[in-house]
Amino acid sequence: MNKNLKVKSVKTQYSIKNLRGHDVRLDIYAESEDGKEINIEIQRQDKGAGAKRARYNSSMLDTNSLMTGENFDALPETYVIFITERDVLKLNEPIYFIERMIVGKNKIFNDEAHIVYVNNSIQDDTPLGKLMHDFFCANPDDMNYEVLANKAKYYKESEEGVKNMSQILEDMRNEVAAVKELETKRNIARELLKNGKNTIEDIAKCTGLSLDDVIELKGTITA
């Protein structure tokens, strides 16, 4: 993308809650030093990389970016990037940049919300093509980029790396289980709130949620 990007922080399997509905779980959430927010999704199945999934992820980044009372101009620039095994958009391009446009004027509506699709099926001799080769390459010795190859070797071949990878996978499994359990509790709380026959205190005790969580959920229930 020809950008001088300096990463401030990276989180994997990062969950964003939506009290009114569908939570999202981002493969990668990163922040750059200049305040940009970046979501990267690695998708092997086309159905997981649709246009509305990209739109929803982008909207959830926005929803969690502003504090109460902040001006809308404080919204950060965001990027949702899908790296897909096949050419999801089927236009035979290695990379697609999606922007909102002003219809009939061929002018970008500069809301600073960007969506990018990277097509892994094109693995040519360009820098991007070589990187896509490495992304789905099982053997570090066959990779083009030394930094990625060295990291893959560490997690695949060194005793410390294998141990760390096992712990990472175990932590991810536990986190997924915890998220599912929390969502189940919240769904039960929503149904009890809709029923209207239980107090907030009873619902909190029944579900194991905090009073604050139940009160917040109650605010999302429409009559």
Coordinates of C-alpha atoms in Angstrom, one line a residue:
M1 CA 0.0 0.0 0.0
N2 CA 3.1 2.2 -0.1
K3 CA 2.5 3.6 3.4
N4 CA 5.0 4.2 6.1
L5 CA 3.1 2.3 8.8
K6 CA 4.5 2.1 12.4
V7 CA 2.5 -0.2 14.6
K8 CA 1.7 0.9 18.1
S9 CA -0.1 -2.3 19.3
V10 CA -1.5 -5.5 18.0
K11 CA -4.2 -7.8 19.5
T12 CA -5.3 -11.2 18.1
Q13 CA -8.8 -12.7 18.4
Y14 CA -10.0 -9.3 19.7
S15 CA -13.7 -9.2 20.7
I16 CA -15.9 -6.1 20.4
K17 CA -19.2 -6.4 22.2
N18 CA -22.5 -5.2 20.9
L19 CA -25.1 -5.0 23.6
R20 CA -27.9 -4.8 21.1
G21 CA -26.9 -7.7 19.0
H22 CA -24.1 -9.5 17.2
D23 CA -20.6 -9.2 18.7
V24 CA -17.5 -9.4 16.4
R25 CA -14.3 -11.3 17.0
L26 CA -11.5 -9.8 14.9
D27 CA -8.6 -12.0 13.8
I28 CA -6.2 -9.0 14.2
Y29 CA -6.8 -5.6 15.7
A30 CA -4.0 -3.1 15.4
E31 CA -3.4 0.6 16.1
S32 CA -0.8 2.6 14.4
E33 CA 1.3 5.3 16.0
D34 CA -0.6 8.0 14.1
G35 CA -4.0 6.8 15.5
K36 CA -5.3 4.6 12.6
E37 CA -7.3 1.4 13.6
I38 CA -6.7 -1.7 11.5
N39 CA -8.7 -4.9 11.4
I40 CA -7.2 -7.8 9.4
E41 CA -9.2 -11.0 8.7
I42 CA -7.7 -14.1 7.2
Q43 CA -10.4 -16.0 5.3
R44 CA -10.2 -19.4 3.7
Q45 CA -14.0 -19.5 3.0
D46 CA -15.6 -17.0 0.6
K47 CA -18.8 -16.7 2.7
G48 CA -16.8 -15.2 5.6
A49 CA -15.5 -12.3 3.6
G50 CA -18.7 -10.8 2.1
A51 CA -19.3 -7.1 1.6
K52 CA -21.7 -6.8 4.5
R53 CA -19.2 -8.6 6.8
A54 CA -16.6 -5.9 5.9
R55 CA -19.2 -3.2 6.4
Y56 CA -20.2 -4.6 9.9
N57 CA -16.6 -4.9 11.1
S58 CA -16.0 -1.3 9.9
S59 CA -19.0 -0.1 11.8
M60 CA -18.0 -1.9 15.0
L61 CA -14.6 -0.2 14.9
D62 CA -16.4 3.1 14.8
T63 CA -18.9 2.3 17.5
N64 CA -16.1 1.6 20.0
S65 CA -13.9 4.6 19.0
L66 CA -15.7 7.6 20.5
M67 CA -16.1 8.4 24.2
T68 CA -19.3 10.0 25.4
G69 CA -19.3 13.6 24.5
E70 CA -16.5 13.4 21.9
N71 CA -16.9 15.1 18.6
F72 CA -17.4 12.9 15.5
D73 CA -14.3 14.5 14.0
A74 CA -12.4 12.5 16.6
L75 CA -13.2 9.2 14.8
P76 CA -10.0 7.6 13.7
E77 CA -9.2 6.5 10.2
T78 CA -9.9 2.8 9.9
Y79 CA -8.9 -0.1 7.6
V80 CA -10.7 -3.4 7.3
I81 CA -8.4 -5.8 5.4
F82 CA -9.5 -9.2 4.2
I83 CA -6.8 -11.6 3.0
T84 CA -8.7 -14.3 1.1
E85 CA -7.6 -17.6 -0.2
R86 CA -9.6 -17.2 -3.4
D87 CA -10.6 -14.2 -5.5
V88 CA -13.8 -13.3 -3.6
L89 CA -14.6 -10.3 -5.8
K90 CA -13.9 -12.2 -9.0
L91 CA -12.3 -9.4 -10.9
N92 CA -8.8 -11.1 -11.2
E93 CA -7.0 -8.4 -9.3
P94 CA -4.3 -9.0 -6.6
I95 CA -5.7 -6.3 -4.3
Y96 CA -8.9 -4.2 -4.2
F97 CA -9.3 -0.9 -2.5
I98 CA -13.0 0.0 -1.7
E99 CA -14.0 3.5 -0.9
R100 CA -17.3 5.4 -0.7
M101 CA -17.8 7.6 -3.7
I102 CA -20.0 10.6 -4.6
V103 CA -22.2 9.1 -7.3
G104 CA -21.9 10.9 -10.7
K105 CA -18.9 13.0 -9.6
N106 CA -16.1 10.4 -9.5
K107 CA -15.0 11.9 -6.2
I108 CA -14.2 10.0 -3.0
F109 CA -16.5 10.7 0.0
N110 CA -13.7 11.0 2.4
D111 CA -15.0 9.5 5.6
E112 CA -11.6 7.7 6.2
A113 CA -13.2 4.3 6.4
H114 CA -11.4 2.0 4.1
I115 CA -12.0 -1.6 3.0
V116 CA -9.3 -3.7 1.3
Y117 CA -9.4 -7.2 -0.2
V118 CA -6.2 -9.0 -0.8
N119 CA -6.4 -12.0 -3.2
N120 CA -4.1 -14.8 -2.2
S121 CA -4.7 -16.8 -5.3
I122 CA -2.3 -14.4 -7.2
Q123 CA 1.2 -15.3 -6.1
D124 CA 3.3 -13.7 -8.7
D125 CA 6.8 -12.1 -8.4
T126 CA 5.5 -8.7 -7.1
P127 CA 6.2 -7.9 -3.4
L128 CA 2.5 -8.5 -2.6
G129 CA 2.5 -11.8 -4.6
K130 CA 5.5 -13.1 -2.7
L131 CA 4.0 -12.1 0.6
M132 CA 0.8 -14.0 -0.3
H133 CA 2.9 -17.1 -1.1
D134 CA 4.5 -16.9 2.3
F135 CA 1.1 -16.4 4.1
F136 CA 0.0 -19.9 3.1
C137 CA 3.4 -21.6 2.9
A138 CA 3.9 -24.4 5.4
N139 CA 7.7 -24.7 5.0
P140 CA 9.7 -21.7 6.3
D141 CA 12.6 -22.6 4.0
D142 CA 10.4 -21.9 1.0
M143 CA 9.3 -18.4 2.1
N144 CA 10.5 -15.2 0.4
Y145 CA 10.6 -12.9 3.4
E146 CA 13.2 -13.6 6.0
V147 CA 11.3 -11.9 8.9
L148 CA 8.3 -14.1 8.3
A149 CA 10.4 -17.2 7.7
N150 CA 12.3 -16.7 11.0
K151 CA 9.2 -16.3 13.0
A152 CA 7.6 -19.4 11.4
K153 CA 10.7 -21.4 12.2
Y154 CA 10.7 -20.2 15.8
Y155 CA 7.1 -21.4 16.3
K156 CA 7.5 -24.6 14.3
E157 CA 11.0 -25.9 15.1
S158 CA 12.4 -24.4 18.4
E159 CA 11.5 -26.0 21.7
E160 CA 10.6 -22.7 23.2
G161 CA 8.5 -21.6 20.1
V162 CA 6.5 -24.9 20.0
K163 CA 5.8 -24.5 23.8
N164 CA 4.7 -20.9 23.3
M165 CA 2.5 -21.8 20.3
S166 CA 0.8 -24.5 22.3
Q167 CA 0.1 -22.0 25.1
I168 CA -1.2 -19.5 22.6
L169 CA -3.6 -22.0 21.1
E170 CA -4.8 -23.1 24.6
D171 CA -5.4 -19.4 25.5
M172 CA -7.3 -18.9 22.3
R173 CA -9.5 -22.0 23.0
N174 CA -10.2 -20.8 26.6
E175 CA -11.0 -17.3 25.3
V176 CA -13.4 -18.6 22.7
A177 CA -15.2 -20.7 25.3
A178 CA -15.4 -17.7 27.7
V179 CA -16.9 -15.5 24.9
K180 CA -19.5 -18.1 24.1
E181 CA -20.4 -18.6 27.7
L182 CA -20.8 -14.8 28.2
E183 CA -23.0 -14.5 25.1
T184 CA -25.2 -17.3 26.4
K185 CA -25.6 -15.5 29.7
R186 CA -26.5 -12.3 28.0
N187 CA -29.0 -14.0 25.7
I188 CA -30.7 -15.5 28.8
A189 CA -30.7 -12.1 30.5
R190 CA -32.3 -10.5 27.5
E191 CA -35.1 -13.0 27.5
L192 CA -35.7 -12.6 31.2
L193 CA -35.8 -8.8 30.8
K194 CA -38.3 -9.1 27.9
N195 CA -40.4 -11.3 30.1
G196 CA -40.6 -8.6 32.7
K197 CA -41.3 -10.9 35.6
N198 CA -37.9 -10.9 37.3
T199 CA -36.0 -8.2 39.1
I200 CA -32.6 -7.0 37.8
E201 CA -31.0 -8.4 40.9
D202 CA -32.6 -11.9 40.3
I203 CA -31.5 -11.9 36.7
A204 CA -27.9 -11.0 37.7
K205 CA -27.9 -13.8 40.3
C206 CA -29.4 -16.3 37.8
T207 CA -27.0 -15.5 35.0
G208 CA -23.9 -14.6 36.8
L209 CA -23.7 -11.2 35.2
S210 CA -23.0 -8.1 37.1
L211 CA -25.8 -5.7 38.0
D212 CA -24.2 -3.1 35.7
D213 CA -24.2 -5.5 32.8
V214 CA -27.9 -6.3 33.3
I215 CA -28.8 -2.7 33.7
E216 CA -26.9 -1.9 30.4
L217 CA -28.7 -4.8 28.7
K218 CA -32.1 -3.5 30.0
G219 CA -31.4 -0.2 28.2
T220 CA -31.2 -2.0 24.9
I221 CA -34.6 -3.8 25.3
T222 CA -37.4 -2.1 23.4
A223 CA -40.9 -2.2 24.6

